[in-house]
Structure formats: structure tokens, C-alpha cells
XYZ file of C-alpha atoms in Angstrom:
549
model
C -0.005 -0.009 -0.003
C 1.337 3.437 -0.965
C 0.366 6.674 0.737
C 1.825 9.854 -0.713
C 1.952 13.284 0.875
C -0.761 15.238 -0.881
C 1.195 17.687 -3.004
C -1.921 17.956 -5.170
C -4.063 18.873 -2.207
C -5.018 22.237 -0.970
C -6.170 23.830 2.277
C -9.918 24.242 2.489
C -9.688 27.979 3.032
C -13.403 28.630 3.293
C -13.646 26.307 6.350
C -16.897 24.950 4.936
C -16.639 21.626 6.743
C -20.023 20.343 7.930
C -19.575 17.292 10.138
C -22.547 15.228 9.014
C -22.124 16.000 5.292
C -18.313 15.989 4.910
C -17.308 13.730 7.768
C -17.135 9.958 8.309
C -19.597 8.361 10.738
C -18.738 5.193 12.695
C -21.452 2.924 14.022
C -20.865 1.250 17.337
C -22.946 -1.685 18.534
C -22.428 -0.955 22.259
C -22.943 -4.544 23.498
C -19.974 -5.643 21.368
C -17.459 -2.807 21.496
C -15.629 -2.869 24.853
C -16.653 -4.329 28.218
C -15.180 -2.292 31.101
C -16.783 -4.100 34.086
C -16.287 -7.744 33.157
C -19.942 -8.692 32.799
C -19.549 -9.840 29.189
C -21.485 -6.865 27.718
C -19.970 -3.723 26.183
C -20.705 -0.438 27.924
C -20.276 3.334 27.890
C -17.069 3.288 29.924
C -15.672 0.840 27.431
C -16.442 3.186 24.579
C -14.804 6.085 26.478
C -11.657 4.028 26.843
C -11.336 3.759 23.072
C -12.011 7.379 22.033
C -8.318 7.888 21.395
C -8.419 4.932 19.003
C -11.419 6.440 17.203
C -9.794 9.843 17.032
C -6.637 8.237 15.599
C -8.738 6.461 12.948
C -9.991 9.905 11.924
C -13.751 9.486 12.143
C -15.937 12.533 12.779
C -18.919 11.048 14.573
C -20.091 7.896 16.344
C -23.578 6.449 16.016
C -24.571 4.349 19.033
C -27.120 1.575 18.534
C -29.833 1.879 21.234
C -28.587 2.330 24.803
C -31.970 3.060 26.458
C -33.504 0.777 29.105
C -34.782 -2.325 27.319
C -35.803 -5.949 28.150
C -33.741 -6.855 25.061
C -36.299 -8.865 23.150
C -34.754 -7.155 20.131
C -31.486 -6.150 21.782
C -32.352 -2.522 22.558
C -34.791 -1.910 19.710
C -37.623 -2.437 22.236
C -37.329 0.599 24.470
C -38.932 0.852 27.880
C -37.765 4.404 28.727
C -36.651 6.993 26.176
C -35.171 9.357 28.750
C -32.549 7.275 30.533
C -29.633 4.876 29.958
C -29.887 1.130 30.430
C -27.936 0.149 33.565
C -26.041 -2.562 31.697
C -24.426 0.225 29.598
C -23.986 2.742 32.417
C -25.697 5.829 33.770
C -26.991 9.087 32.454
C -24.025 10.810 34.123
C -21.601 8.447 32.367
C -23.298 9.140 29.072
C -22.865 12.875 29.659
C -19.182 12.228 30.302
C -18.930 10.265 27.049
C -20.513 13.142 25.093
C -18.124 15.656 26.648
C -15.071 13.437 25.981
C -16.145 12.978 22.357
C -16.636 16.716 21.846
C -13.195 17.391 23.273
C -11.784 15.208 20.543
C -13.930 16.712 17.800
C -16.218 13.629 17.607
C -19.953 14.084 17.343
C -22.505 11.729 18.961
C -25.538 10.228 17.222
C -28.220 8.304 19.098
C -30.450 5.603 17.649
C -34.090 6.511 18.282
C -36.710 3.758 18.007
C -39.978 5.765 17.830
C -42.221 3.507 15.746
C -42.776 1.164 18.700
C -41.912 0.709 22.362
C -41.337 -2.331 24.538
C -44.518 -3.974 25.861
C -42.918 -3.237 29.255
C -42.920 0.493 28.685
C -45.188 2.124 31.336
C -47.214 3.667 28.491
C -48.162 0.261 27.134
C -48.627 -1.347 30.559
C -51.269 1.307 31.233
C -52.776 1.264 27.695
C -53.362 -2.486 27.716
C -55.003 -2.457 31.184
C -58.459 -1.312 30.021
C -60.327 0.595 27.335
C -60.884 3.669 29.448
C -57.459 4.517 30.907
C -55.741 7.850 30.067
C -53.415 6.111 27.606
C -56.205 4.059 26.031
C -55.339 5.118 22.450
C -51.542 5.565 22.707
C -51.115 2.370 20.662
C -52.936 0.879 17.664
C -55.962 -0.959 19.159
C -58.747 -2.435 17.069
C -61.710 -4.694 17.690
C -61.603 -8.208 16.299
C -63.025 -8.777 12.792
C -66.563 -10.163 12.571
C -65.176 -13.710 12.680
C -63.237 -12.921 15.862
C -59.828 -12.833 14.155
C -57.356 -10.044 13.503
C -58.745 -6.695 12.239
C -57.010 -6.917 8.868
C -54.411 -8.884 6.962
C -51.292 -6.916 8.075
C -48.301 -9.117 8.866
C -45.297 -8.829 11.148
C -41.978 -8.617 9.359
C -40.608 -11.067 11.966
C -43.237 -13.665 11.199
C -46.954 -14.228 11.725
C -49.810 -11.835 11.981
C -49.061 -8.253 12.966
C -51.934 -8.347 15.435
C -51.835 -9.661 18.972
C -54.958 -10.241 21.065
C -55.222 -8.630 24.511
C -57.906 -10.245 26.660
C -58.050 -7.412 29.191
C -59.302 -5.116 26.485
C -60.962 -7.666 24.213
C -58.945 -6.047 21.342
C -55.942 -6.545 19.146
C -52.878 -4.296 19.055
C -50.614 -3.989 16.040
C -46.870 -4.746 16.019
C -44.864 -4.513 12.861
C -42.031 -6.406 14.544
C -42.156 -8.731 17.604
C -45.357 -8.876 19.636
C -43.292 -7.430 22.503
C -42.848 -4.295 20.331
C -46.271 -2.659 20.060
C -46.510 0.195 17.502
C -47.405 3.567 19.007
C -50.247 5.753 17.729
C -48.517 8.775 16.179
C -51.935 10.231 15.297
C -52.562 10.891 18.987
C -51.384 14.477 19.746
C -50.231 13.483 23.240
C -48.050 10.664 21.864
C -46.658 12.952 19.184
C -45.687 15.588 21.783
C -43.997 13.058 24.035
C -41.962 11.584 21.229
C -40.963 14.913 19.657
C -39.771 15.980 23.107
C -37.387 13.021 23.125
C -35.329 14.978 20.489
C -35.269 18.008 22.769
C -34.300 15.994 25.852
C -31.141 14.542 24.252
C -30.276 17.628 22.230
C -30.183 19.536 25.477
C -27.605 17.024 26.713
C -25.320 17.635 23.810
C -26.337 14.866 21.415
C -25.532 15.995 17.889
C -27.710 13.723 15.806
C -30.237 10.981 15.615
C -30.643 7.844 13.522
C -34.383 7.152 13.200
C -35.178 3.487 13.170
C -37.778 2.508 10.491
C -38.989 6.102 10.508
C -41.360 5.833 7.537
C -43.331 3.201 9.401
C -44.572 5.685 12.053
C -47.979 6.166 10.492
C -50.446 3.506 9.255
C -53.550 3.899 7.150
C -56.274 5.606 9.233
C -58.860 3.184 7.919
C -56.737 0.092 8.568
C -57.388 -1.230 5.063
C -56.077 -4.601 3.961
C -52.862 -4.645 1.949
C -53.243 -5.987 -1.586
C -51.720 -9.364 -2.381
C -48.638 -10.088 -4.476
C -46.234 -12.966 -5.021
C -43.653 -13.623 -2.367
C -41.943 -16.244 -0.208
C -43.029 -15.264 3.330
C -46.541 -14.130 4.165
C -45.061 -10.642 4.829
C -43.621 -10.652 1.335
C -46.955 -11.637 -0.235
C -48.424 -8.153 0.353
C -47.976 -4.766 -1.287
C -47.205 -2.660 1.776
C -49.205 0.451 0.867
C -51.361 0.778 3.983
C -48.975 -0.125 6.814
C -45.960 2.028 5.847
C -44.976 5.298 4.093
C -48.137 7.234 4.778
C -48.493 10.938 3.683
C -48.815 12.111 7.303
C -45.081 11.469 7.653
C -44.155 14.695 5.772
C -45.707 17.189 8.217
C -44.132 15.303 11.094
C -40.702 15.483 9.500
C -41.137 19.220 9.093
C -41.907 19.447 12.817
C -38.927 17.311 13.805
C -36.658 19.281 11.527
C -37.860 22.515 13.087
C -36.933 21.210 16.498
C -33.482 20.121 15.321
C -32.826 23.400 13.531
C -33.387 25.242 16.820
C -30.053 23.728 17.966
C -26.729 24.317 16.132
C -25.700 21.693 13.584
C -28.108 18.982 14.750
C -28.794 16.095 12.355
C -31.273 13.385 11.584
C -30.797 10.376 9.275
C -33.612 7.917 8.645
C -33.595 4.164 8.205
C -35.850 3.737 5.209
C -38.157 0.769 5.721
C -39.423 -1.215 2.750
C -40.294 0.548 -0.523
C -40.389 -0.983 -4.020
C -37.571 1.426 -5.018
C -35.661 2.126 -1.837
C -33.465 4.827 -3.336
C -36.451 6.868 -4.494
C -38.293 6.183 -1.227
C -35.322 7.338 0.790
C -34.748 10.431 -1.383
C -38.374 11.515 -1.017
C -37.851 12.060 2.699
C -34.753 14.230 2.376
C -34.656 18.003 2.037
C -34.586 21.322 3.782
C -37.816 20.729 5.696
C -37.424 16.986 5.976
C -34.581 14.742 7.077
C -30.978 15.752 6.468
C -30.396 12.295 4.958
C -31.826 8.752 4.692
C -30.188 5.409 4.201
C -30.241 3.619 0.854
C -29.012 0.087 1.428
C -28.412 -0.833 -2.183
C -24.666 -1.467 -1.604
C -25.523 -4.180 0.928
C -27.282 -6.105 -1.796
C -24.661 -5.680 -4.539
C -22.570 -8.601 -5.667
C -18.873 -8.127 -6.263
C -19.468 -6.442 -9.595
C -18.271 -3.003 -10.724
C -21.340 -2.570 -12.920
C -23.797 -3.273 -10.133
C -22.127 -0.760 -7.886
C -22.074 1.906 -10.604
C -25.766 1.371 -11.371
C -26.596 1.672 -7.702
C -24.577 4.907 -7.431
C -26.142 6.482 -10.452
C -29.698 5.511 -9.490
C -29.130 7.011 -6.041
C -27.664 10.208 -7.530
C -30.550 10.480 -10.004
C -33.136 9.945 -7.300
C -31.906 12.730 -5.003
C -33.138 16.287 -5.318
C -30.869 19.359 -5.315
C -31.314 19.880 -1.562
C -30.731 16.169 -0.626
C -27.429 14.506 0.288
C -26.516 10.837 -0.245
C -25.258 8.344 2.300
C -23.336 5.156 1.613
C -23.010 2.052 3.739
C -21.494 -1.409 3.239
C -22.176 -2.762 6.723
C -24.472 -2.438 9.722
C -25.896 -4.463 12.612
C -28.584 -6.118 10.400
C -26.596 -7.464 7.454
C -23.763 -9.911 6.753
C -20.435 -8.121 6.923
C -18.956 -7.004 3.634
C -15.770 -8.908 4.495
C -17.807 -12.109 4.630
C -19.702 -11.219 1.452
C -16.729 -10.198 -0.685
C -13.392 -11.368 0.695
C -11.872 -14.708 -0.182
C -10.381 -16.312 2.932
C -8.263 -13.818 4.823
C -7.251 -11.844 1.713
C -8.120 -8.141 2.205
C -7.436 -6.859 -1.329
C -11.070 -6.745 -2.261
C -11.871 -4.998 0.998
C -9.418 -2.198 0.144
C -11.206 -1.698 -3.209
C -14.555 -1.542 -1.377
C -13.165 0.899 1.197
C -11.713 3.179 -1.522
C -15.155 3.244 -3.203
C -17.074 3.912 -0.044
C -14.786 6.755 1.109
C -14.406 8.548 -2.251
C -18.022 8.776 -3.394
C -20.168 11.913 -3.147
C -21.962 11.425 0.147
C -21.538 10.583 3.808
C -19.855 7.279 4.399
C -20.927 5.144 7.360
C -18.514 2.601 8.814
C -19.461 -0.276 11.091
C -17.217 -1.178 14.054
C -14.544 -3.672 12.972
C -15.002 -2.885 9.287
C -11.653 -1.092 9.360
C -9.872 -4.343 10.312
C -11.953 -6.605 8.018
C -13.861 -8.450 10.731
C -15.737 -11.441 9.351
C -19.018 -12.827 10.552
C -18.856 -15.566 13.187
C -20.386 -18.927 12.526
C -23.262 -19.587 14.921
C -24.704 -23.021 15.666
C -28.350 -23.431 16.459
C -27.758 -23.681 20.212
C -25.687 -20.468 20.122
C -28.246 -18.267 18.443
C -29.082 -15.136 20.407
C -31.161 -13.222 17.839
C -34.856 -14.174 18.199
C -35.454 -13.820 14.485
C -32.727 -16.401 13.924
C -34.407 -18.809 16.335
C -37.725 -18.297 14.579
C -36.500 -18.802 10.988
C -33.665 -21.350 11.562
C -32.324 -22.941 9.369
C -33.524 -20.739 6.548
C -32.207 -17.615 8.249
C -29.841 -17.858 11.183
C -30.319 -14.299 12.385
C -27.989 -11.349 12.744
C -25.619 -12.576 15.407
C -22.844 -13.186 12.835
C -22.197 -9.513 12.293
C -22.504 -8.514 15.955
C -19.578 -10.413 17.468
C -17.234 -8.596 19.866
C -14.668 -6.136 18.547
C -11.286 -7.760 17.999
C -8.813 -5.479 19.820
C -5.899 -7.928 20.298
C -4.880 -11.582 20.277
C -5.624 -12.132 23.971
C -8.462 -14.284 25.273
C -11.801 -12.807 24.277
C -9.929 -10.511 21.822
C -9.380 -7.837 24.463
C -13.126 -7.160 24.505
C -13.742 -8.422 28.000
C -12.173 -10.219 30.963
C -15.332 -12.317 31.173
C -17.067 -14.625 28.720
C -18.653 -12.359 26.122
C -22.413 -12.273 25.470
C -21.630 -13.515 21.963
C -18.574 -15.552 21.043
C -15.486 -13.995 19.515
C -14.350 -14.894 16.028
C -11.465 -17.421 16.320
C -9.494 -15.414 13.714
C -8.954 -12.648 16.333
C -5.586 -14.298 17.090
C -4.262 -12.822 13.803
C -6.979 -10.333 12.749
C -7.149 -7.609 15.434
C -6.536 -3.893 15.932
C -3.165 -4.265 17.620
C -1.648 -6.408 14.889
C -2.963 -4.179 12.082
C -1.793 -0.972 13.749
C 1.678 -2.467 13.674
C 1.483 -3.303 9.991
C 1.635 -0.283 7.631
C 0.236 -2.390 4.804
C -2.882 -3.477 6.748
C -6.494 -2.733 5.964
C -6.672 -0.585 9.097
C -3.990 1.767 7.812
C -5.658 1.871 4.387
C -8.906 3.008 5.977
C -7.029 5.486 8.104
C -5.236 6.925 5.087
C -8.497 7.129 3.117
C -10.219 9.004 5.873
C -7.318 11.461 6.036
C -7.383 11.833 2.286
C -11.056 12.958 2.484
C -9.922 15.691 4.865
C -7.032 16.711 2.614
C -8.890 16.781 -0.716
C -11.998 18.997 -0.865
C -13.078 17.281 -4.120
C -13.638 14.035 -2.271
C -16.031 15.741 0.139
C -17.967 18.087 -2.124
C -17.003 17.469 -5.716
C -19.253 16.263 -8.514
C -19.343 12.563 -9.369
C -18.385 11.857 -13.003
C -18.037 8.208 -14.090
C -15.321 7.424 -16.614
C -16.466 3.904 -17.517
C -20.163 3.892 -18.188
C -20.777 0.164 -18.528
C -17.989 -1.398 -16.519
C -17.329 -5.115 -16.218
C -14.311 -5.076 -13.940
C -13.108 -1.496 -13.499
C -15.004 1.223 -11.669
C -13.404 4.597 -12.450
C -14.694 8.096 -11.826
C -13.720 11.693 -11.173
C -14.649 13.806 -8.200
C -14.373 17.442 -9.244
C -14.713 20.958 -7.860
C -13.798 24.214 -9.604
C -10.270 24.017 -8.207
C -9.523 20.330 -7.889
C -10.075 17.015 -9.638
C -9.591 13.562 -8.190
C -9.436 10.347 -10.270
C -10.448 7.102 -8.587
C -9.550 3.806 -10.310
C -10.815 0.528 -8.847
C -10.060 -2.897 -10.286
C -12.649 -5.467 -9.222
C -10.869 -8.230 -11.080
C -8.189 -10.726 -10.030
C -6.457 -9.939 -13.339
C -4.252 -7.048 -14.369
C -6.359 -4.732 -16.553
C -5.844 -1.463 -18.397
C -7.931 1.673 -17.775
C -8.008 3.639 -21.045
C -8.040 7.364 -20.545
C -9.182 9.993 -23.028
C -10.054 13.645 -23.199
C -7.946 16.715 -22.441
C -9.518 16.965 -18.969
C -7.759 13.732 -18.096
C -4.741 13.120 -20.371
C -3.503 16.688 -20.286
C -3.219 16.997 -16.540
C -0.238 16.540 -14.152
C -1.802 13.829 -11.999
C -0.070 13.032 -8.712
C -0.649 9.809 -6.783
C -2.550 10.507 -3.536
C -3.101 6.920 -2.314
C -2.873 3.358 -3.620
C -3.354 -0.145 -2.268
C -0.432 -1.133 -4.483
C 3.180 -0.862 -3.252
C 4.623 0.094 -6.657
C 1.865 2.393 -7.939
C 2.939 5.101 -10.368
C 3.691 8.336 -8.579
C 2.593 10.336 -11.594
C -0.017 9.597 -14.241
C 0.388 10.612 -17.852
C -0.670 9.316 -21.204
C -3.799 7.401 -22.097
C -3.383 4.132 -20.230
C -3.316 3.208 -16.575
C -2.465 -0.447 -15.874
C -4.233 -1.686 -12.763
C -2.919 -4.636 -10.786
C -5.394 -7.296 -9.534
C -7.742 -5.725 -6.997
C -5.897 -2.420 -7.103
C -7.372 0.796 -5.760
C -5.522 3.971 -6.773
C -6.393 7.615 -6.343
C -4.767 10.515 -8.209
C -5.360 14.271 -7.776
C -4.621 17.449 -9.629
C -5.314 21.128 -8.942
C -6.756 23.275 -11.700
């Protein structure tokens, strides 16, 4: 791997750096990052102990998967109190210390808000289910049985079975898009709406910089509770067109209200997890804008095979879907999908992962990293008796759940990978003996250092943060090549997805007539300067060149 001092770079004199737009965001799954008190579960003090590591990596913000009190039916995505910290992670005071420590290092903090549903142990639901005439009677989605005594309509749960659960105390059903222990709240109730919007204020007052909104476009359901039309699909959930239980028009006024609250604080941010949608890119884009969300996730990369053409089509479709006031995000990994290292890498070879990293960190948009991505963590193999994820238990052996991508962070070669002194809540990948942070920090050719150099390159080259995206190969088979360009700087990114050496043919005065200087390469002997009409790319090479106008 070759990193070159950026003689083609320039100082960003206008100081126009906006953390959520131009920075790199790092997702932490708190249960699996660092355990500071030897109970086998990661915690806030553990995260605090690794802030120097995160600062050294160069990231600009951390996104914490839910840390609110929860009975953990869905590992934190079933919240029983929005205004406190789960004791297994720490205290509200320790969270405040974490925020302050992050800010001292120039790191922003994003919280994961799960506002579509609560835990069935939340005091709101405990009261709501107790009778039909309590003060919180309509804080959730209650309906009488159908004439035959069954569920009110045909809506399904994404985690299996009917979306309706009968409650004998009320003689009614309540709706749950996910587990039955996660009842959906009634956003149409003004009191519910006020309580949940105030959650943003509560945490913003405590210095939280941004919010990731879990399945945000599921907040509202059809007011008439009409059946979803049928379609072909494997699971019952997939055999419906989800037009009445998601993406309702009432979402837009709510987003305007939430955005108004966020805009009353300096540089606050909201990014939404887009749920369902026939065309996820267009669905996500429709919720972004000046009076909507700052950004929304499009997960197309997590579905792409190792194919340059597939990635380019996903990029172009995303770019074409976004309006002028919307900003893209890109993600290869998160807590719900198989790790990109397990999807793309062959054995322990990281060359493909360097290509993927170079793509992710040089596109126009905000890149999101997932803990351990920077060292190429692979999914763990989980036997039936080891499954923790309830959805894996339900669908085994057709789907083994999401435990594979949630294994403890691999800090060193010690027992339990330096994650904990106790047995971890989820087993550690056996490859931690050779694949860990400590060993990769000591190897300048490692994937870790390549990520670190890429992140620094984004800071050094304004074109990588705010430049236009211009593809050079329009129907690629093996090479993805593009320019990122501002008025004063152009960056050329060349990515070889093939195991063979291949030429990238260059043409046009904008390219061949420029004094290109190498900024970064995954190849040890990459050309320091680029001239002529041909760039030979080694197998799985990622090289980046820059020039000032």
C-alpha cells in the first residue's frame, strides 16, 4: 500500500466543513465494542476508553445503537424508557461524560431513536393495555376483532406471523410490525406525538448531535386500517404490497416538525432508516430536504454482488433519485446485514476490501462505517444452540439471524480478543488471534492503515467531500473509475474489481493533459505520476490521483 503526501491537495480555506455532510460516521454496537466491568457486555465506559483509538482512525462522529433501558427482546430496539440509559451500559451521568469526551476530541455523537414502537414493558403500554378507558387508552394501535373474531385486517409482522396480537383485558388486538413485544405507537394521538418529539429536545439539550431514526417511515399507518393488496412472495409478509402499513403521507408534516426542533439547535442532524419501498433509493430520497430529514439510508450497496457494474448502477440511481437539496449516504455494513468482508473477501485476503473501502470513502456522500469494518472483521459462525437473535431462532435454518455481524470487537490476540475479561455475550471470532486492531496498527500495509489513510485523504482533498461525481467507464465489467471534481480540484479514482491485471484507457484533455499526482494506492509500486492514455491496474488495485486546476 502506498500513501503519498498530498502535493496535489489544498487547504480548505473557506472552512466549509459540515460534520454530517463531509465527515465519516462510525457505527458502534455498544454490546460488542468494549466491556469495562467484566460482565460480558460492552458499555459506555468501554467506549470512552477507546475514544483515542477512534480519534486516531480519523472518524468525525459515532452512532450508538440503542442504549436506552430495554428488556432486550430485540437487543435494545424495544425501548422501555426513552429518557434514561440502560444500567447494563451505564448511567445518564456516564453518558454525559462520554459526550463531553467525544466533543473534546472533535467527535460528534448520534443516538439511535426507536420511535415506531416501544417495549411492551414501557409504562405507556402497561397502562394502555390495562383497560379501554385509561388515560393512555389510544396511545397504541388498538382495534376490535374482525366479525369472525380474528385479527382486524391482513397486516403481517416482518418477523413472522400476523401483525396483530390479542389482549384479553381489552378484548382487542394491538398492532406490532415487529415482535409482539414491540407494540407500535399511535402517532396520530397528539399526546403521543408531543411526548416523542420531546425526546429529541431531551437529548439535544444534553449535547447529542444527531439522531438515527429506526424504520421512521413506518410511524403512520392507514387511518382506515385497510387490507394490503396481495402479491407474489416467499413469506406471508412478502406476499403483500405494503401500501397501507408504511410510508403514509402524514409523515411529511411530522418530519417538518422534527426538523424545526433540530434546527433550533446548532448543527443537529437526523438520518432515517428507510423501511421497505419498491424502489428504496427513490423512497429514501423522497424524505430528504430542507424541511425533511438531512439524509436517509439507501441500502443498495449491501445487496450488490462483487461487480463493478452493479455498484455503478446503484450509485447512479441514487444520484438520479436525489433532489438538489438532498445529500446521499453510503453504507457497506451495519448491525442487520452480513459483513462485507464475509460477502466479498476470499479467505483472509483483504485486497477486495481495500477496493470496497476506496469506493465507499471517495463517493459523493456521507460514508458510514461499522465497528470492525476497518480491520476486516468477518461474521462468526453460529450453531443453532448459540443463536441469540430471536429472528434467527424463529427462522432457523432458513435464516440464522443477525448474530454473525454482531460479534465482539477484535482488539488484540488475547483471550476474548481484548473485548472483556469475562465470557462475552456472543462468542469472539477465532481469527482474532491474527486479525485484530493491535496487529494491524503495527502493519503499515494493513487494511486498518488503508482506511485511516483514506479518511485522512477525504480531509485533505475537498473534491472528495464536495466534488461532482463523473463516471469514466459507463458500462464497466471489472473497472470502476470516476472523477470527483470541484472548480479548483479533480480527483481520479480507479478501482479494479478483477483478479487480473487490466488497463484503464483514458481519453479527453480533462484527463490526459493533466499533471496527476498519486494520492493513495493499495499497491506498493503504484505510479507516482499519471500521464498518457493508459493506466495499468494490478489485480484488486485501488488507486487515487489528484490534480489542482
